[in-house]
Backbone atoms as SQL, in Angstrom:
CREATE TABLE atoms (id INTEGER PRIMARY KEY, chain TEXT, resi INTEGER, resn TEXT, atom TEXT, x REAL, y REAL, z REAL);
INSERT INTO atoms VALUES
  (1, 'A', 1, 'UNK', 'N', 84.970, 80.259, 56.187),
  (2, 'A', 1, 'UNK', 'CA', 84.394, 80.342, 54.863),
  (3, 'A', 1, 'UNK', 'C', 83.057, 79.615, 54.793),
  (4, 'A', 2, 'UNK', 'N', 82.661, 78.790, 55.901),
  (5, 'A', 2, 'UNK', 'CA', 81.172, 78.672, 56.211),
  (6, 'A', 2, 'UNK', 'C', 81.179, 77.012, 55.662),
  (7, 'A', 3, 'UNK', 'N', 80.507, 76.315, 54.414),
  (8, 'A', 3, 'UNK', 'CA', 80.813, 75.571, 53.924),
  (9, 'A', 3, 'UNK', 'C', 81.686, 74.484, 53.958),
  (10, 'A', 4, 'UNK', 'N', 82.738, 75.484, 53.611),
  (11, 'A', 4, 'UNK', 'CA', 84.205, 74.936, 53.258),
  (12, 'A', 4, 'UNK', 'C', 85.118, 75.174, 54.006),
  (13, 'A', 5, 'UNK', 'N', 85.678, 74.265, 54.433),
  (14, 'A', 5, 'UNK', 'CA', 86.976, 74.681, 55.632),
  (15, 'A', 5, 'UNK', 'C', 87.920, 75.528, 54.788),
  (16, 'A', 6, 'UNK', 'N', 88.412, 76.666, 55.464),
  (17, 'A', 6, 'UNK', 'CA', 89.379, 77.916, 54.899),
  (18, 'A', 6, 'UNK', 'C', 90.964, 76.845, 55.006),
  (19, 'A', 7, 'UNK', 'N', 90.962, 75.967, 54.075),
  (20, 'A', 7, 'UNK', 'CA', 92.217, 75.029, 54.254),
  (21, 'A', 7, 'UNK', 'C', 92.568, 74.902, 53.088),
  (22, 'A', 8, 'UNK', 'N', 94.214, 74.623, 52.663),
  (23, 'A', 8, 'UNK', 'CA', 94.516, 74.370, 50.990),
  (24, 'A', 8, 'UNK', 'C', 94.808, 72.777, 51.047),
  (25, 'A', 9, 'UNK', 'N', 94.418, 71.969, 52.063),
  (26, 'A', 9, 'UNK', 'CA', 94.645, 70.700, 52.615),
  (27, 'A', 9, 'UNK', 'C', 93.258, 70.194, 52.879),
  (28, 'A', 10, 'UNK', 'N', 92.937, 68.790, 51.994),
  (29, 'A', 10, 'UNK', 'CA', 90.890, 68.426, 52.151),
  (30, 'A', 10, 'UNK', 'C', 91.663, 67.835, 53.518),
  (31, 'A', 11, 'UNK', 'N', 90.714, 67.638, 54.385),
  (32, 'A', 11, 'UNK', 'CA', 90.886, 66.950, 55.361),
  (33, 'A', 11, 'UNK', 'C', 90.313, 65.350, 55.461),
  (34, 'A', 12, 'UNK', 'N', 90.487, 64.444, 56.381),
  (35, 'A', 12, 'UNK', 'CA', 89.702, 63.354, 55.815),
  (36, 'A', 12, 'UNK', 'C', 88.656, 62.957, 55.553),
  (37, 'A', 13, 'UNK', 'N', 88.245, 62.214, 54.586),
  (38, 'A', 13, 'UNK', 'CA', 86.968, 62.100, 54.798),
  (39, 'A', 13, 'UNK', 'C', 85.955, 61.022, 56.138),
  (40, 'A', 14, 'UNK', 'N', 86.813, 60.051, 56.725),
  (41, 'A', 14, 'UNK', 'CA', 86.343, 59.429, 57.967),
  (42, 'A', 14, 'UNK', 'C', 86.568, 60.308, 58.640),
  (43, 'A', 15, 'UNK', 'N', 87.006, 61.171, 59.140),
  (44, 'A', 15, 'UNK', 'CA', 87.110, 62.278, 60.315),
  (45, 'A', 15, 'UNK', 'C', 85.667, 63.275, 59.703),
  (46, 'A', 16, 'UNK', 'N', 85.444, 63.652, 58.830),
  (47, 'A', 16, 'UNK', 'CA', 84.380, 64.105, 58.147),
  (48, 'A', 16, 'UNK', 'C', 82.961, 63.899, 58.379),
  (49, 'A', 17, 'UNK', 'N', 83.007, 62.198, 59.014),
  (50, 'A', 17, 'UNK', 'CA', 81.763, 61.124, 59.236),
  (51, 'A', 17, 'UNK', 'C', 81.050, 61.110, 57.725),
  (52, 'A', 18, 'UNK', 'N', 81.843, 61.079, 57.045),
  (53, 'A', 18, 'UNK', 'CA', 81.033, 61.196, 55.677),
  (54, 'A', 18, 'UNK', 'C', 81.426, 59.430, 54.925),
  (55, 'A', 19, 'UNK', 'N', 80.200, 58.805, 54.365),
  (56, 'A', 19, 'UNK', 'CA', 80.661, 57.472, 54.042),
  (57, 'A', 19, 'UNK', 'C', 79.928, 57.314, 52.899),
  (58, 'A', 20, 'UNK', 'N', 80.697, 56.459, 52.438),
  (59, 'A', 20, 'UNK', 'CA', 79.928, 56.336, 50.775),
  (60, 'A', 20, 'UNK', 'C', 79.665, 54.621, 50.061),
  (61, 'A', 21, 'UNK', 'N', 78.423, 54.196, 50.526),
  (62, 'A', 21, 'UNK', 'CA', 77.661, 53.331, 49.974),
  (63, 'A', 21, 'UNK', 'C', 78.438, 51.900, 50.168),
  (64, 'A', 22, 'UNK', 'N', 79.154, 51.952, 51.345),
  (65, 'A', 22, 'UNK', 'CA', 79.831, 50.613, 51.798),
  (66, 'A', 22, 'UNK', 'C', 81.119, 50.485, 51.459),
  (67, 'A', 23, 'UNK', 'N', 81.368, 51.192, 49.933),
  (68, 'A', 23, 'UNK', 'CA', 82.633, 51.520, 49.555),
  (69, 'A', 23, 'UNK', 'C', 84.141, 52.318, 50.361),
  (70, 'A', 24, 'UNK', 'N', 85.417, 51.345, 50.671),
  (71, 'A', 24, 'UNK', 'CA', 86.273, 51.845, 51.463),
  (72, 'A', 24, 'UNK', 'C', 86.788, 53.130, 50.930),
  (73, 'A', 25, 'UNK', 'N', 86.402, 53.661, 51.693),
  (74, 'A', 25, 'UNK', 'CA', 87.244, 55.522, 52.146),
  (75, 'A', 25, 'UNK', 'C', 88.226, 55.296, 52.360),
  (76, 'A', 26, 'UNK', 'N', 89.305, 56.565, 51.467),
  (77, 'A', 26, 'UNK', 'CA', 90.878, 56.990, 51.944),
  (78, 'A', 26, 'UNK', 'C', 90.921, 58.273, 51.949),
  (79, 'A', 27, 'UNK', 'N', 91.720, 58.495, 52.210),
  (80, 'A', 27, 'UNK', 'CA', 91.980, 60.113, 52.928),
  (81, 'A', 27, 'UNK', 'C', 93.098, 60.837, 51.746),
  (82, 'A', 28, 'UNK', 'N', 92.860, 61.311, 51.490),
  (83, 'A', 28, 'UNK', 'CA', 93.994, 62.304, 50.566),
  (84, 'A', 28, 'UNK', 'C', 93.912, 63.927, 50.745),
  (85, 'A', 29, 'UNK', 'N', 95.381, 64.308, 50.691),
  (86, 'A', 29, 'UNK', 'CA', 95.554, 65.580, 50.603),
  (87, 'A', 29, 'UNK', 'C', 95.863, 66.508, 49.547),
  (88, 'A', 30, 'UNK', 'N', 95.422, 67.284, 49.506),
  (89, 'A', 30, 'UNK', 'CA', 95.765, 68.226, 47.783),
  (90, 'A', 30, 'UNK', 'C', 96.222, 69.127, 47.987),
  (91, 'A', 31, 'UNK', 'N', 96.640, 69.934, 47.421),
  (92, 'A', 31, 'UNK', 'CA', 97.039, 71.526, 47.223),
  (93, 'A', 31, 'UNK', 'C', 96.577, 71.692, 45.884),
  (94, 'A', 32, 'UNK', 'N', 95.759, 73.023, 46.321),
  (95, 'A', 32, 'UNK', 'CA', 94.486, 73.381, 44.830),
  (96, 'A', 32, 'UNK', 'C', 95.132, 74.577, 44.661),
  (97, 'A', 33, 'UNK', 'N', 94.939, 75.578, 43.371),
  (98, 'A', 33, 'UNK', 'CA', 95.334, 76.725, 42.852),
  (99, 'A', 33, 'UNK', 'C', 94.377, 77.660, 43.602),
  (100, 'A', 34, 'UNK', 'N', 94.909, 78.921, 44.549),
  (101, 'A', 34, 'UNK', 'CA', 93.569, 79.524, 44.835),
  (102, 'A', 34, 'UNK', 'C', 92.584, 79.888, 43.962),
  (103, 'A', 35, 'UNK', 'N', 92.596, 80.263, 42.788),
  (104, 'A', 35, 'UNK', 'CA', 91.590, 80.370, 42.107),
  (105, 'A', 35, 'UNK', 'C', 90.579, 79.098, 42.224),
  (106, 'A', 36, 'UNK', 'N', 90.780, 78.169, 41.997),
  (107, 'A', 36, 'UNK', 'CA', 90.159, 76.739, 42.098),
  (108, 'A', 36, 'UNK', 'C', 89.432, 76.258, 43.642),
  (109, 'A', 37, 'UNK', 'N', 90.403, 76.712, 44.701),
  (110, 'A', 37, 'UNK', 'CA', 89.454, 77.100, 46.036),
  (111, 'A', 37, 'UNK', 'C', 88.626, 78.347, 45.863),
  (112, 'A', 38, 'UNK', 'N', 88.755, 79.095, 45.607),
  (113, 'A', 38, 'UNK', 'CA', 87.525, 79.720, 45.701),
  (114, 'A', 38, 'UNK', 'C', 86.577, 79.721, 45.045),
  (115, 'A', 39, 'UNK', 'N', 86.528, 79.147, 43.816),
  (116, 'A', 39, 'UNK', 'CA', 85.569, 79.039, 43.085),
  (117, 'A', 39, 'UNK', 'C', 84.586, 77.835, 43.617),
  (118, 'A', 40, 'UNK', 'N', 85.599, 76.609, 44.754),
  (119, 'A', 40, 'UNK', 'CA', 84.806, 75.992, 45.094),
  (120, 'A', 40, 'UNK', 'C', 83.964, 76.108, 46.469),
  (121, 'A', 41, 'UNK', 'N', 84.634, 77.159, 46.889),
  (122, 'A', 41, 'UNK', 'CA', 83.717, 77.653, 48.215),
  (123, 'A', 41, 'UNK', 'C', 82.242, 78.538, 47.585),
  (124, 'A', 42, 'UNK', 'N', 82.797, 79.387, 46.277),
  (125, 'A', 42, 'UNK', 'CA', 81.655, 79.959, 46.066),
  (126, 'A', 42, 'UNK', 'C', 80.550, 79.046, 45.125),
  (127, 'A', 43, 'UNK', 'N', 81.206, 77.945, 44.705),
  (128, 'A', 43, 'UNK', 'CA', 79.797, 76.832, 44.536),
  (129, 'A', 43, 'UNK', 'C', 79.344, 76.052, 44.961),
  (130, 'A', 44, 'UNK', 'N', 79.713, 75.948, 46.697),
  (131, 'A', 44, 'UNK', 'CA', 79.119, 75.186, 47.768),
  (132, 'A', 44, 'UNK', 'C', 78.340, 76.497, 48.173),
  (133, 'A', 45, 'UNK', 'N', 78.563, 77.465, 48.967),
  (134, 'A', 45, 'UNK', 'CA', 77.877, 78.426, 48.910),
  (135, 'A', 45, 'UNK', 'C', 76.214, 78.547, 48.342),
  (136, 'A', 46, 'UNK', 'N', 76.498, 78.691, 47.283),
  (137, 'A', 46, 'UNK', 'CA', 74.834, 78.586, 46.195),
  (138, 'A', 46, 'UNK', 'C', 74.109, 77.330, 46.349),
  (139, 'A', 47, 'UNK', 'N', 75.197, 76.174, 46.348),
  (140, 'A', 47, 'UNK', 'CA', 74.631, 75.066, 46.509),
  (141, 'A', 47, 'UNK', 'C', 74.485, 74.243, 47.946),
  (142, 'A', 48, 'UNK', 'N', 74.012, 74.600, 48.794),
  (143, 'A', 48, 'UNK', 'CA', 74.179, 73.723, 50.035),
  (144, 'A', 48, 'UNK', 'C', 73.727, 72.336, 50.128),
  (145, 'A', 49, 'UNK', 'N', 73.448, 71.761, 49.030),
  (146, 'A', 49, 'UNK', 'CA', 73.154, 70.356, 49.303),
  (147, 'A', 49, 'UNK', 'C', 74.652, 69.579, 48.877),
  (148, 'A', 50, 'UNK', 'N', 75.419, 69.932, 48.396),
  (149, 'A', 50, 'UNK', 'CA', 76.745, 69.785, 48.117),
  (150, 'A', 50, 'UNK', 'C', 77.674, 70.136, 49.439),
  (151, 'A', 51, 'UNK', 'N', 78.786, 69.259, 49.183),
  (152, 'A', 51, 'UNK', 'CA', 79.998, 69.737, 50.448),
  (153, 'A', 51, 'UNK', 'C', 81.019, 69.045, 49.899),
  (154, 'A', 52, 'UNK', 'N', 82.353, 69.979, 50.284),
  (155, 'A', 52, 'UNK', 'CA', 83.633, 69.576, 49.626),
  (156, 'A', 52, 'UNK', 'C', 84.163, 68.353, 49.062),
  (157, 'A', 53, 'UNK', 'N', 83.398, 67.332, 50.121),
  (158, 'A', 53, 'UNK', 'CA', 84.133, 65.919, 49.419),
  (159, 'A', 53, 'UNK', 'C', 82.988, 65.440, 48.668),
  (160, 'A', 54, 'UNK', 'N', 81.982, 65.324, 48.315),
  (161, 'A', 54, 'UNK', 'CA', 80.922, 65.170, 47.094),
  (162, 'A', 54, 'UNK', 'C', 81.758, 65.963, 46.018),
  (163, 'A', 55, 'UNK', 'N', 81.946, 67.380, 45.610),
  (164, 'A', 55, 'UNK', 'CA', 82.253, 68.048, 45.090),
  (165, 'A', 55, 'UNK', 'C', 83.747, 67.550, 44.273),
  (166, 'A', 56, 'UNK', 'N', 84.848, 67.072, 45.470),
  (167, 'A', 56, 'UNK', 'CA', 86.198, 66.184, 45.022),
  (168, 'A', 56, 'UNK', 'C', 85.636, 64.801, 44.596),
  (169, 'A', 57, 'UNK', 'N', 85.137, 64.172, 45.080),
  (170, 'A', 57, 'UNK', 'CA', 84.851, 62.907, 44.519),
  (171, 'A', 57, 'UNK', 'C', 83.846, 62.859, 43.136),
  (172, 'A', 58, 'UNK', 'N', 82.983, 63.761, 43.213),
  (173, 'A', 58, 'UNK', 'CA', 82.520, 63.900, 41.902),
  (174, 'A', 58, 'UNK', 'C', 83.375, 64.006, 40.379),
  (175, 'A', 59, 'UNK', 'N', 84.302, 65.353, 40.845),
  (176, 'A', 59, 'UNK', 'CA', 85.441, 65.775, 40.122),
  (177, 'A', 59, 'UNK', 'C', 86.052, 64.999, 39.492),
  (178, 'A', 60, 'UNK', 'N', 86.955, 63.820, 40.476),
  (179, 'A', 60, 'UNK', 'CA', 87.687, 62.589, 39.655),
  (180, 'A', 60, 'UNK', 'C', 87.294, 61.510, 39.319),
  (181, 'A', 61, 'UNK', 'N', 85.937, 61.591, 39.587),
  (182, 'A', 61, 'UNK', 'CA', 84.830, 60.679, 38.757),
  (183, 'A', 61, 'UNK', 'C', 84.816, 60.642, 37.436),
  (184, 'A', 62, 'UNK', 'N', 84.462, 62.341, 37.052),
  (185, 'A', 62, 'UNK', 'CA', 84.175, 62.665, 35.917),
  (186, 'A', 62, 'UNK', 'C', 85.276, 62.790, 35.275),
  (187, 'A', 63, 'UNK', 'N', 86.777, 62.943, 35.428),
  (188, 'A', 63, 'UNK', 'CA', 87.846, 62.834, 35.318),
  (189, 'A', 63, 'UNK', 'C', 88.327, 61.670, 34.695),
  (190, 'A', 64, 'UNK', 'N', 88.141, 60.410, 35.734),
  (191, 'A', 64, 'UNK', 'CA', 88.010, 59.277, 35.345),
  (192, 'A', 64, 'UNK', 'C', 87.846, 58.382, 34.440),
  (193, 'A', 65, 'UNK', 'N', 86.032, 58.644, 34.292),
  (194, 'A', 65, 'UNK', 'CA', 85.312, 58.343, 33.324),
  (195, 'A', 65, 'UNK', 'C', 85.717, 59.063, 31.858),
  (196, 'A', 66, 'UNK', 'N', 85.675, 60.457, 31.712),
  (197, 'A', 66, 'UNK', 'CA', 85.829, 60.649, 30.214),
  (198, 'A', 66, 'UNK', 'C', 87.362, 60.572, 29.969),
  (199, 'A', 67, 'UNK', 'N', 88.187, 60.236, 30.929),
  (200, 'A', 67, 'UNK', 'CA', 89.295, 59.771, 30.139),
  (201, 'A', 67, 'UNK', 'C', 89.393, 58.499, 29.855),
  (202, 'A', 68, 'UNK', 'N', 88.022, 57.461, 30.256),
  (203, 'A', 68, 'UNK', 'CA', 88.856, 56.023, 29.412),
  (204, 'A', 68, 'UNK', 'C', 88.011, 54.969, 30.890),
  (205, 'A', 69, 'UNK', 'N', 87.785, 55.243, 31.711),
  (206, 'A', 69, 'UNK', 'CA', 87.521, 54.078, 33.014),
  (207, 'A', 69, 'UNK', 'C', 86.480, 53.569, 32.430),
  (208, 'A', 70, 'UNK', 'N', 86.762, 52.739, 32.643),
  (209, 'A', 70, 'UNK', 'CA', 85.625, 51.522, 32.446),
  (210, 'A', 70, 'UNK', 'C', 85.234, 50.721, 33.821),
  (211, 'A', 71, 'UNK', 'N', 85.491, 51.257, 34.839),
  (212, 'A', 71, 'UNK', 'CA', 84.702, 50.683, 36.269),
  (213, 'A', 71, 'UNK', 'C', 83.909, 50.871, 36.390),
  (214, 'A', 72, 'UNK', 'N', 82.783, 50.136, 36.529),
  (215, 'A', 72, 'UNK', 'CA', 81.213, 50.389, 37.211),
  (216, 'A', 72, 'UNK', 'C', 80.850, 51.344, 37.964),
  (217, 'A', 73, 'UNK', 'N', 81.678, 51.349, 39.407),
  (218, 'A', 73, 'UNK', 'CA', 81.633, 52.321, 40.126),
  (219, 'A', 73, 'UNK', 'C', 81.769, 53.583, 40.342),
  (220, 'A', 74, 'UNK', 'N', 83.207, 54.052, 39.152),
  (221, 'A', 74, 'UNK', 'CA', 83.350, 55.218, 39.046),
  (222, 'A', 74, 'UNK', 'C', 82.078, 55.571, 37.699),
  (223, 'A', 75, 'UNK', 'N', 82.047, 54.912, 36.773),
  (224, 'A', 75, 'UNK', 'CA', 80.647, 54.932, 35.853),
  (225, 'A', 75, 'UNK', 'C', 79.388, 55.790, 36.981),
  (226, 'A', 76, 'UNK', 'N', 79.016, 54.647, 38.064),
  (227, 'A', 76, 'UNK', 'CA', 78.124, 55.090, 39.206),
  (228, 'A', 76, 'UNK', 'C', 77.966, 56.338, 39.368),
  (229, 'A', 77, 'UNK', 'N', 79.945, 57.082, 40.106),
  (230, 'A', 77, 'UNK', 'CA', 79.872, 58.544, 40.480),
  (231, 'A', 77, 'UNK', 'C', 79.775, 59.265, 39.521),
  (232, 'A', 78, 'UNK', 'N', 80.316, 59.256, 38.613),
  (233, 'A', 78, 'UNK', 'CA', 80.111, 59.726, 37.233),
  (234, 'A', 78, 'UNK', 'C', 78.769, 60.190, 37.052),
  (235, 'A', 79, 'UNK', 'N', 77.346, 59.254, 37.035),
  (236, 'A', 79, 'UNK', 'CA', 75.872, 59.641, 37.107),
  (237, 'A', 79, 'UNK', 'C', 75.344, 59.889, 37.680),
  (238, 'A', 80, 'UNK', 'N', 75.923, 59.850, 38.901),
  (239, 'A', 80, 'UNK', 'CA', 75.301, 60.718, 40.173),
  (240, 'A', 80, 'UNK', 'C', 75.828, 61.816, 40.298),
  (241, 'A', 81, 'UNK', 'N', 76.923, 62.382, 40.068),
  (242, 'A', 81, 'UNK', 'CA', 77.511, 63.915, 40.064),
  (243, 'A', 81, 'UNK', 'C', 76.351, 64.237, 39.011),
  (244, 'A', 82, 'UNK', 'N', 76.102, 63.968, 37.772),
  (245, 'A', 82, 'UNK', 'CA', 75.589, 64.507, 36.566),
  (246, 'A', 82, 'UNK', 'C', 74.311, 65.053, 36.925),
  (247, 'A', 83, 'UNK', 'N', 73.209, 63.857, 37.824),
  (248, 'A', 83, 'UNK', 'CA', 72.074, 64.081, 38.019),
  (249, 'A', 83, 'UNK', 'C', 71.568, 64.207, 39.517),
  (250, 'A', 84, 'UNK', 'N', 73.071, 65.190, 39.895),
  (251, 'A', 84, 'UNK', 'CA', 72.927, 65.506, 41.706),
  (252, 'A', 84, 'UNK', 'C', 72.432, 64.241, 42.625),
  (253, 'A', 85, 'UNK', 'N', 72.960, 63.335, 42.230),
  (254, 'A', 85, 'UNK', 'CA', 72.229, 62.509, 43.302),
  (255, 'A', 85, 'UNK', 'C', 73.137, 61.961, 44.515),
  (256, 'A', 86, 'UNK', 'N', 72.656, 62.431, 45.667),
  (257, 'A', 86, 'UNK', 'CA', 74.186, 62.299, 46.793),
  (258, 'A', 86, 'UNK', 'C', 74.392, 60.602, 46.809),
  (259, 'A', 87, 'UNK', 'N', 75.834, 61.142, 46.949),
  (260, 'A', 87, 'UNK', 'CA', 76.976, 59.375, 46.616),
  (261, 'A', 87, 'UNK', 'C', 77.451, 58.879, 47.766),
  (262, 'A', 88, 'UNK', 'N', 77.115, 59.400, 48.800),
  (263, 'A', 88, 'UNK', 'CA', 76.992, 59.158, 50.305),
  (264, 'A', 88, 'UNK', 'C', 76.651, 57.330, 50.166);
């Protein structure tokens, strides 16, 4: 699927080599609705400066935040999903 690994399982993100701003990485697994995978392959697709785990971590950022977090950090991902700015 190019992008996006053809998986209903994210894989990790340290196996990924993907790291984010000193902040400790964990690994989690999901099972998404296919509708919801594909919609996210086809908006990595359009968007190639994006990739699956920006895309998940953005998600429960914003998740996060408008339900009530009051952490700095997720605040952080929260404004960087908003104004594309990679959270790497």
């Amino acid at each position: 699927m190019g992008a996006i690994e053809r998986t209903r399982n994210l894989k990790s993100v340290k196996d990924a080599n993907v790291g984010t701003n000193n902040f400790d990485v964990v690994s989690m697994e999901a099972e998404l609705p296919e509708a919801l995978f594909e919609r996210m392959g086809d908006f990595l697709k359009i968007n190639p400066h994006w990739d699956q785990y920006q895309l998940v971590s953005c998600a429960i950022a914003n998740f996060l935040y408008q339900n009530g977090s009051t952490d700095k950090i997720i605040a952080q991902y929260y404004l960087n999903g908003i104004f594309n700015k990679n959270v790497r």
